[in-house]
XYZ file of C-alpha atoms in Angstrom:
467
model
C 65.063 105.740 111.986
C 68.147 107.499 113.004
C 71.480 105.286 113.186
C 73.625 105.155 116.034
C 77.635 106.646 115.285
C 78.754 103.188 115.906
C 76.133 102.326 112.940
C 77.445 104.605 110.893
C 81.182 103.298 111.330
C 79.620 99.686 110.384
C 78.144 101.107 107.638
C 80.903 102.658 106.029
C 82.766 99.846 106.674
C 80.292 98.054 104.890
C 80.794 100.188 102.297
C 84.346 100.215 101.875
C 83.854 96.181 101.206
C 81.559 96.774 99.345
C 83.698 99.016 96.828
C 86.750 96.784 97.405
C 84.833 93.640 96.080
C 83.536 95.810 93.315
C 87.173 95.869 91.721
C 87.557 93.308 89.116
C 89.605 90.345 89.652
C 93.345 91.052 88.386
C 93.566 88.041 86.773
C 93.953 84.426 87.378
C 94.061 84.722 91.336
C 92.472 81.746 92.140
C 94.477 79.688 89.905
C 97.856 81.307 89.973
C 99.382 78.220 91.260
C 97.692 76.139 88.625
C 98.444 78.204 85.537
C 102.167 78.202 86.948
C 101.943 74.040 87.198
C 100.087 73.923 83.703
C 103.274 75.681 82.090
C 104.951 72.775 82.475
C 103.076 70.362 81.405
C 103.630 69.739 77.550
C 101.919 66.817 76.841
C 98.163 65.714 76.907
C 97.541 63.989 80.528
C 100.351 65.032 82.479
C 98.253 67.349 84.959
C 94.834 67.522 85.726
C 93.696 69.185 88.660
C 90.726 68.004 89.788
C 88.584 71.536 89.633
C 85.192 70.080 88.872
C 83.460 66.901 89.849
C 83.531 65.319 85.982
C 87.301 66.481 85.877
C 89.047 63.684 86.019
C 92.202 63.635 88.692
C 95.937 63.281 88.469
C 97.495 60.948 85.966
C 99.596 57.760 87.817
C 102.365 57.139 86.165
C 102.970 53.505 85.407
C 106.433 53.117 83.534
C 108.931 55.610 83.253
C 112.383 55.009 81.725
C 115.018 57.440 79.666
C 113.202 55.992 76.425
C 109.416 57.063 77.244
C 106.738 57.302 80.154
C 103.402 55.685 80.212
C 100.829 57.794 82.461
C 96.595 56.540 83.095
C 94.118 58.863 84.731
C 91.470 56.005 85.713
C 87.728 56.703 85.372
C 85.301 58.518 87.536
C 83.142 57.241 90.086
C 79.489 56.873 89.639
C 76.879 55.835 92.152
C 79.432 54.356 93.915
C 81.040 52.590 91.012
C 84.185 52.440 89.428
C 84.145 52.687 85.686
C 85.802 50.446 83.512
C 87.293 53.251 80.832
C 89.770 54.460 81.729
C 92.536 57.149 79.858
C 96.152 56.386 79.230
C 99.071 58.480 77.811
C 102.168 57.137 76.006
C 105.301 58.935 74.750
C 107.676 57.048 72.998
C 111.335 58.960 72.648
C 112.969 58.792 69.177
C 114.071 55.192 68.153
C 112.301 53.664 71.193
C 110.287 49.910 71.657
C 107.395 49.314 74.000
C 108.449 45.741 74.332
C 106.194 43.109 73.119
C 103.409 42.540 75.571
C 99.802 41.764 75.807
C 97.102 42.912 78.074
C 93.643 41.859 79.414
C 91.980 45.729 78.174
C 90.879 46.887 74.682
C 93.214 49.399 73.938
C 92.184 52.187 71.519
C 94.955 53.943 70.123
C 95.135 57.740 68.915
C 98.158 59.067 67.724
C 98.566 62.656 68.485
C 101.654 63.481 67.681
C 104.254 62.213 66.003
C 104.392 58.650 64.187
C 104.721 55.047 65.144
C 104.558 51.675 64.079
C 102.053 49.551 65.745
C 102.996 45.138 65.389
C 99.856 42.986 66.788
C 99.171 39.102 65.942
C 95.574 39.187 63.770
C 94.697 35.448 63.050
C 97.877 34.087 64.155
C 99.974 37.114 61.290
C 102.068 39.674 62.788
C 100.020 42.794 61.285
C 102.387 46.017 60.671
C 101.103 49.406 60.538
C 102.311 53.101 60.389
C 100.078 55.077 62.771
C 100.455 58.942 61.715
C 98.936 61.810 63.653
C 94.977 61.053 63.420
C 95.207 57.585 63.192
C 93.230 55.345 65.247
C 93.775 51.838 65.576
C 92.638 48.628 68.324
C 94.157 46.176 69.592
C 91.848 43.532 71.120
C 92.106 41.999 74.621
C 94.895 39.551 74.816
C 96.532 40.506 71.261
C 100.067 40.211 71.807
C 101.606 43.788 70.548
C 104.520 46.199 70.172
C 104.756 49.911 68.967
C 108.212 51.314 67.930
C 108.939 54.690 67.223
C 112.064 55.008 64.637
C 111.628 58.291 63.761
C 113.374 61.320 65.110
C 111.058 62.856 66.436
C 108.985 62.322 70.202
C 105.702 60.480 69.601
C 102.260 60.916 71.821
C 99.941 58.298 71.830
C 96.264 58.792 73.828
C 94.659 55.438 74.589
C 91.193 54.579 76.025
C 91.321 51.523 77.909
C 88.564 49.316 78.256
C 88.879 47.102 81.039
C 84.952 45.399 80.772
C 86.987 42.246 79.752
C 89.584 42.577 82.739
C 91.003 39.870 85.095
C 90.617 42.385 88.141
C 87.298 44.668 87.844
C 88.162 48.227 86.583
C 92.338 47.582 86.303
C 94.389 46.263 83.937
C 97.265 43.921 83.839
C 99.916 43.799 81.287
C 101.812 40.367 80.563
C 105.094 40.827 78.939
C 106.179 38.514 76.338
C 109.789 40.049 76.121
C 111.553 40.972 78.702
C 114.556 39.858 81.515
C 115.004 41.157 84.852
C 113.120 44.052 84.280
C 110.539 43.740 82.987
C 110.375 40.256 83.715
C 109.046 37.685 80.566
C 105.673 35.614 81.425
C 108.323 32.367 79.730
C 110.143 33.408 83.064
C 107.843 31.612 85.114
C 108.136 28.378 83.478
C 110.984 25.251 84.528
C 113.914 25.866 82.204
C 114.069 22.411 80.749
C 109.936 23.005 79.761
C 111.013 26.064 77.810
C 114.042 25.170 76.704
C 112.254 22.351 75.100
C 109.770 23.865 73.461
C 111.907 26.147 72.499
C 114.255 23.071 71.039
C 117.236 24.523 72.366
C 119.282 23.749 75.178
C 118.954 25.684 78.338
C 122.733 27.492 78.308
C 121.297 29.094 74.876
C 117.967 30.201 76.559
C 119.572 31.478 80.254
C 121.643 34.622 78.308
C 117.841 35.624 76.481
C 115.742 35.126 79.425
C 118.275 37.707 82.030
C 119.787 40.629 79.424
C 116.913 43.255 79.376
C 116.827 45.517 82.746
C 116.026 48.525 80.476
C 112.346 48.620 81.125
C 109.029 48.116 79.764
C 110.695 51.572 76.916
C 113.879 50.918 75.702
C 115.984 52.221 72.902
C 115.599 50.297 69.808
C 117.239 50.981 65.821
C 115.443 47.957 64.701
C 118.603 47.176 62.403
C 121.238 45.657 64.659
C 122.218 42.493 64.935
C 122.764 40.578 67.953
C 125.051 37.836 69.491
C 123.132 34.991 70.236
C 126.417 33.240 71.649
C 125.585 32.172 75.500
C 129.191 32.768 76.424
C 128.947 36.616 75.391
C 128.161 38.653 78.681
C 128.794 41.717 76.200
C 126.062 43.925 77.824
C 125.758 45.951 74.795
C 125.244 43.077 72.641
C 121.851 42.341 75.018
C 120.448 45.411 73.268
C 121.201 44.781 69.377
C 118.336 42.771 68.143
C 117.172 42.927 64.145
C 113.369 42.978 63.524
C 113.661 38.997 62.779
C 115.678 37.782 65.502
C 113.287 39.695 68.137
C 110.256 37.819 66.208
C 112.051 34.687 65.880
C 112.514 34.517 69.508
C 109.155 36.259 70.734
C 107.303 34.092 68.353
C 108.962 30.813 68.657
C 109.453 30.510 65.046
C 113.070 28.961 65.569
C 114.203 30.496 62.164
C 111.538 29.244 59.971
C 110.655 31.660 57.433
C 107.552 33.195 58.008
C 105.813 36.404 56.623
C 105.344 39.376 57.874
C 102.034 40.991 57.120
C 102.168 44.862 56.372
C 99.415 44.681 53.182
C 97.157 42.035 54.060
C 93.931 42.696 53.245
C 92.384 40.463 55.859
C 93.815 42.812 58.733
C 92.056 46.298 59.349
C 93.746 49.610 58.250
C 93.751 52.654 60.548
C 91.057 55.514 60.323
C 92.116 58.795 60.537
C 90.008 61.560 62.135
C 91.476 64.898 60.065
C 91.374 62.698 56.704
C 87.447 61.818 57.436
C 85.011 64.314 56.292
C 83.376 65.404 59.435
C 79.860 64.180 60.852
C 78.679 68.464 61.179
C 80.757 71.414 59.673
C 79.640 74.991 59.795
C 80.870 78.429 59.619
C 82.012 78.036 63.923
C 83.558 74.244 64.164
C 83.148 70.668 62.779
C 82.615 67.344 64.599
C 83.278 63.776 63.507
C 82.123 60.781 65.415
C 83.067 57.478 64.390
C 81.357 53.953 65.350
C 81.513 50.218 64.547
C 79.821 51.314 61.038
C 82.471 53.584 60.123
C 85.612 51.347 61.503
C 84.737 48.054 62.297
C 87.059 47.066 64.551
C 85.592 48.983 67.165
C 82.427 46.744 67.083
C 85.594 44.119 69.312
C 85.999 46.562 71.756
C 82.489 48.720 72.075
C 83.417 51.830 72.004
C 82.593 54.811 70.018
C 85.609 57.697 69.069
C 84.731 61.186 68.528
C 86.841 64.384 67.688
C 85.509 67.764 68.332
C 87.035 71.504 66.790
C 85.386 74.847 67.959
C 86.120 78.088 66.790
C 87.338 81.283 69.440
C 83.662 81.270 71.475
C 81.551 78.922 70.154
C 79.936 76.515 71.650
C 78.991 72.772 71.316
C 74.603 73.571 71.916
C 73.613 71.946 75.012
C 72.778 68.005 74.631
C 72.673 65.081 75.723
C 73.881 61.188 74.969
C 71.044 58.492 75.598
C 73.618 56.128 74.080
C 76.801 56.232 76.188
C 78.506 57.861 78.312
C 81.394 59.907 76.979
C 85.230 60.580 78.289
C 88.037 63.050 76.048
C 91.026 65.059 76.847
C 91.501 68.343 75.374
C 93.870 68.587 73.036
C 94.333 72.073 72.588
C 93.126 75.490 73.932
C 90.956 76.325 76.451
C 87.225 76.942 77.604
C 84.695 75.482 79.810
C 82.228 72.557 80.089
C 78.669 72.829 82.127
C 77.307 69.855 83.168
C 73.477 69.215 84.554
C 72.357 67.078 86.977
C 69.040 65.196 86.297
C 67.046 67.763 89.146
C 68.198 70.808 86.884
C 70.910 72.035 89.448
C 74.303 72.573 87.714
C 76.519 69.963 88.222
C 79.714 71.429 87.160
C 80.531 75.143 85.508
C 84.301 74.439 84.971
C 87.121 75.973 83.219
C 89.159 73.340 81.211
C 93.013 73.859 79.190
C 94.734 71.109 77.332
C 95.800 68.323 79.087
C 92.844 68.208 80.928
C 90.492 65.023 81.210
C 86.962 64.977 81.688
C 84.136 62.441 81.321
C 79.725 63.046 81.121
C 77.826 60.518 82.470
C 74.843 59.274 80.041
C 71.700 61.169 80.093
C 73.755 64.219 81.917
C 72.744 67.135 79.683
C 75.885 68.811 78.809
C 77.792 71.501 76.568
C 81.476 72.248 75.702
C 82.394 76.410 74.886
C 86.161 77.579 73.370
C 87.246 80.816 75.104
C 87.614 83.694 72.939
C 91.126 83.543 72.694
C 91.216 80.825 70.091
C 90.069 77.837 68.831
C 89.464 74.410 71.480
C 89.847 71.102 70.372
C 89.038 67.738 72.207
C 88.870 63.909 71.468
C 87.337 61.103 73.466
C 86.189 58.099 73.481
C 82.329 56.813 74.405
C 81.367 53.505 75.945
C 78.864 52.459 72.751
C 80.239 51.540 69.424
C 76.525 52.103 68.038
C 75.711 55.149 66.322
C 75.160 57.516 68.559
C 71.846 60.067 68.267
C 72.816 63.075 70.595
C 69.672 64.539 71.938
C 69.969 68.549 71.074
C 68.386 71.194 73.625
C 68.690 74.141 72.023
C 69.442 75.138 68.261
C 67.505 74.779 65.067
C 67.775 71.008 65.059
C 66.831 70.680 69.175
C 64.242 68.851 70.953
C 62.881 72.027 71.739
C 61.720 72.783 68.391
C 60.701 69.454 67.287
C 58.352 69.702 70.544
C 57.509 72.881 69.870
C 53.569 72.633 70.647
C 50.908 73.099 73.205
C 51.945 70.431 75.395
C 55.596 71.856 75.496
C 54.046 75.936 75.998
C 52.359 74.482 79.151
C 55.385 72.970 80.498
C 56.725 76.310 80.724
C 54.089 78.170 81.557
C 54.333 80.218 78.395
C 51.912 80.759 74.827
C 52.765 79.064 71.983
C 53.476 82.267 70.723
C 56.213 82.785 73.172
C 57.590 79.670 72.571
C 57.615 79.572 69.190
C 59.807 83.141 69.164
C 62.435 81.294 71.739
C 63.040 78.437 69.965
C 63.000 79.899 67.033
C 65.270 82.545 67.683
C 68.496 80.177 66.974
C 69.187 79.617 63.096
C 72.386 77.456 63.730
C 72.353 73.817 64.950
C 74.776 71.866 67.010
C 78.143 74.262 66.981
C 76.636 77.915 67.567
C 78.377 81.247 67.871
C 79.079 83.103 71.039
C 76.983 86.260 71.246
C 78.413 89.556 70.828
C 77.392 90.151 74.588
C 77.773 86.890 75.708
C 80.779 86.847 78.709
C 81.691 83.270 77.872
C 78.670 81.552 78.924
C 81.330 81.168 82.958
C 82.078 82.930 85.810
C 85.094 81.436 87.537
C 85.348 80.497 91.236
C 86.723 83.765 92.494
C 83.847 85.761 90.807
C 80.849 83.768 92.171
C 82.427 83.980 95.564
C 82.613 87.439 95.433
C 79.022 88.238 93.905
C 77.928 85.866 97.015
C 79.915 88.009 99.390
C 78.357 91.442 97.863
C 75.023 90.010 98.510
C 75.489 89.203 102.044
C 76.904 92.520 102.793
C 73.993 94.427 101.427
C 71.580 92.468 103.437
C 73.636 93.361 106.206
C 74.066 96.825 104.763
C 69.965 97.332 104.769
C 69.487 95.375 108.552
C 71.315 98.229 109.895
C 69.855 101.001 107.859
C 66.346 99.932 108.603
């Protein structure tokens, strides 16, 4: 069939797209913006941009003052449900306080920088304890609780909330012990006279406590000062000089009796730490250590599960599932991509992740995690099971696949045994495996796939008119 001159002008026009979307991408086009906002972000939480559906959104900042910041990304959305883990992000400056306060969430703490000292009441005994980078620790619903940082250097802590024990359904609240105008104490709302009674002191000695701290949930603190207790000293300064026993004395309502401090007891749990444990898998591309209420027991309070996950440049976590929980982490360092599957066999989400950014896998969701070739990824996270969790493997010498491998499994796919047998087979490592030497990175990003999708069109078009 002959074509028309106007045909042939379509055509070449055709053409010319055709060669122009043939070009490869110059670069990070898509997410120039992004990469520019990432830059600077230095801390775990502080941006995530909401690229895929189990990407979890924008932190909300919750405190903020000159001594340290307190960000929480809340939970994702399932089946129209709000979920009751949700991810929070603490940096303490050097020689900083978050003031004495309880709260109606489990809070699982993991220090990622930096160190701290963690003060909770365990069986009615303050309970001391140095968190270091690694650590973990909990501190039950309704513990009353501080964390200091005296060191010189910035501290990050990464905390999984659980609010399944909440006043409000999926939120927390925080009651301060300590506090003034801002934040305000909880012993605030009671009559003077009560307090000042059962405090045994008169109220003119309790007014000057109760008003003095406007610095914040975060305030400085040496932890050595003293500090005038005389109600007839407006010194300002003088609000902000409290030694470690005064600051219990009052917080506690010990009065001045002489009480111990508990930083050995051997009735209150220790931290675990995640680099010091010897890893649940290790090979030759990345090592994996999950930890549950049989490793550290004082996750069995809260229910919750705490896993840490290193992969070498390219390799990937195999593709699995958990029939346990369902499983939330922030990546803590370099960059990749995580595929998610929905339960029809459609992909859920192909998206690229960097550190800072948040995600979460609903249970059952088949699932796998892959570092870009540029370097190693690491993530942590937190799962909504303490119990020892049995991830269901879908490829790789330990996978389901194999341990099906029969003719019930061959019909399923339409294949031979034979066939089968030389898929399954074909993959001698289990759990981490190595990137192919022609693999691409197992991801196409957004600006590719809409291109490839524009090609096509065009040559349809392209052979409609040449027909």
């Amino acid at each position: 069939m002959a074509v028309a001159v106007g045909d042939r002008a379509v055509v070449a026009l055709l053409t010319l797209l055709l060669l122009l979307f043939s070009v490869p991408a110059s670069g990070y086009q898509e997410r120039g913006t992004e990469r520019e906002e990432a830059e600077e972000v230095t801390e775990c939480g502080e941006d995530a941009t909401g690229r895929g559906r189990f990407i979890l959104g924008r932190t909300r900042r919750v405190v903020r003052t000159e001594a340290g910041q307190v960000r929480v990304v809340s939970g994702g959305r399932w089946k129209g449900h709000p979920s009751t883990m949700h991810i929070g992000f603490l940096r303490l400056e050097p020689d900083s306080l978050f003031l004495p306060h309880y709260v109606d969430a489990n809070l699982i703490l993991f220090a990622r920088r930096g160190e701290v000292e963690a003060g909770w009441i365990h069986k009615d005994e303050l309970v001391q304890r140095k968190l270091k980078r690694g650590d973990i620790y909990v501190i039950p619903a309704g513990s009353p609780f501080y964390i200091a940082n005296t060191n010189s250097e910035r501290s990050h802590i990464v905390c999984g909330i659980d609010t399944s024990q909440s006043l409000t359904y999926n939120s927390q609240q925080s009651f301060f012990i300590g506090g003034g105008t801002n934040p305000t104490s909880v012993l605030a709302g009671f009559d003077v006279n009560t307090l000042a009674n059962a405090f045994n002191v008169t109220s003119d000695q309790l007014r000057p406590m109760m008003r003095r701290q406007s610095g914040g949930p975060i305030v400085r603190f040496s932890g050595q000062q003293e500090k005038d207790l005389d109600p007839n000293n407006d010194d300002e300064e003088a609000a902000t000089r409290w030694t470690r026993k005064n600051l219990l004395d009052y917080l506690l309502g010990r009065s001045g009796r002489e009480e111990t401090i508990s930083t050995e007891s051997h009735h209150a749990p220790y931290a675990f730490n995640l680099y010091n444990n010897e890893p649940s898998f290790q090979n030759s591309y990345g090592w994996s250590t999950a930890i549950d209420e049989h490793d550290y027991s004082l996750l069995s309070s809260c229910g919750v599960g705490v896993y840490l996950v290193n992969l070498t440049a390219g390799s990937m976590m195999a593709p699995h599932f958990n029939p346990v929980a369902t499983e939330y982490g922030v990546i803590l360092s370099g960059s990749g991509s995580i595929e998610v599957v929905f339960p029809n066999g459609s992909t859920a989400m192909n998206a690229e992740v960097s550190e800072g950014d948040v995600f979460w896998i609903p249970r059952y969701h088949p699932f796998c995690h892959v570092a870009s070739r540029g370097g190693p990824m690491e993530f942590f996270g937190f799962t909504t099971s303490s119990k020892r969790n049995h991830p269901q493997f879908l490829a790789g010498a330990s996978s389901v696949l194999r341990s099906m491998s029969g003719p019930e499994l061959a019909t399923a796919f339409g294949v031979s045994e034979e066939q089968l047998g030389r898929l399954v087979k074909a993959q001698r490592e289990s759990v981490i495996l190595p990137a192919s030497k022609n693999w691409d990175g197992g991801r196409e990003t957004a600006d590719e796939r809409k291109k490839e999708k524009m090609v096509e069109e065009l040559l349809v078009i392209k052979r409609g008119l040449l027909a």
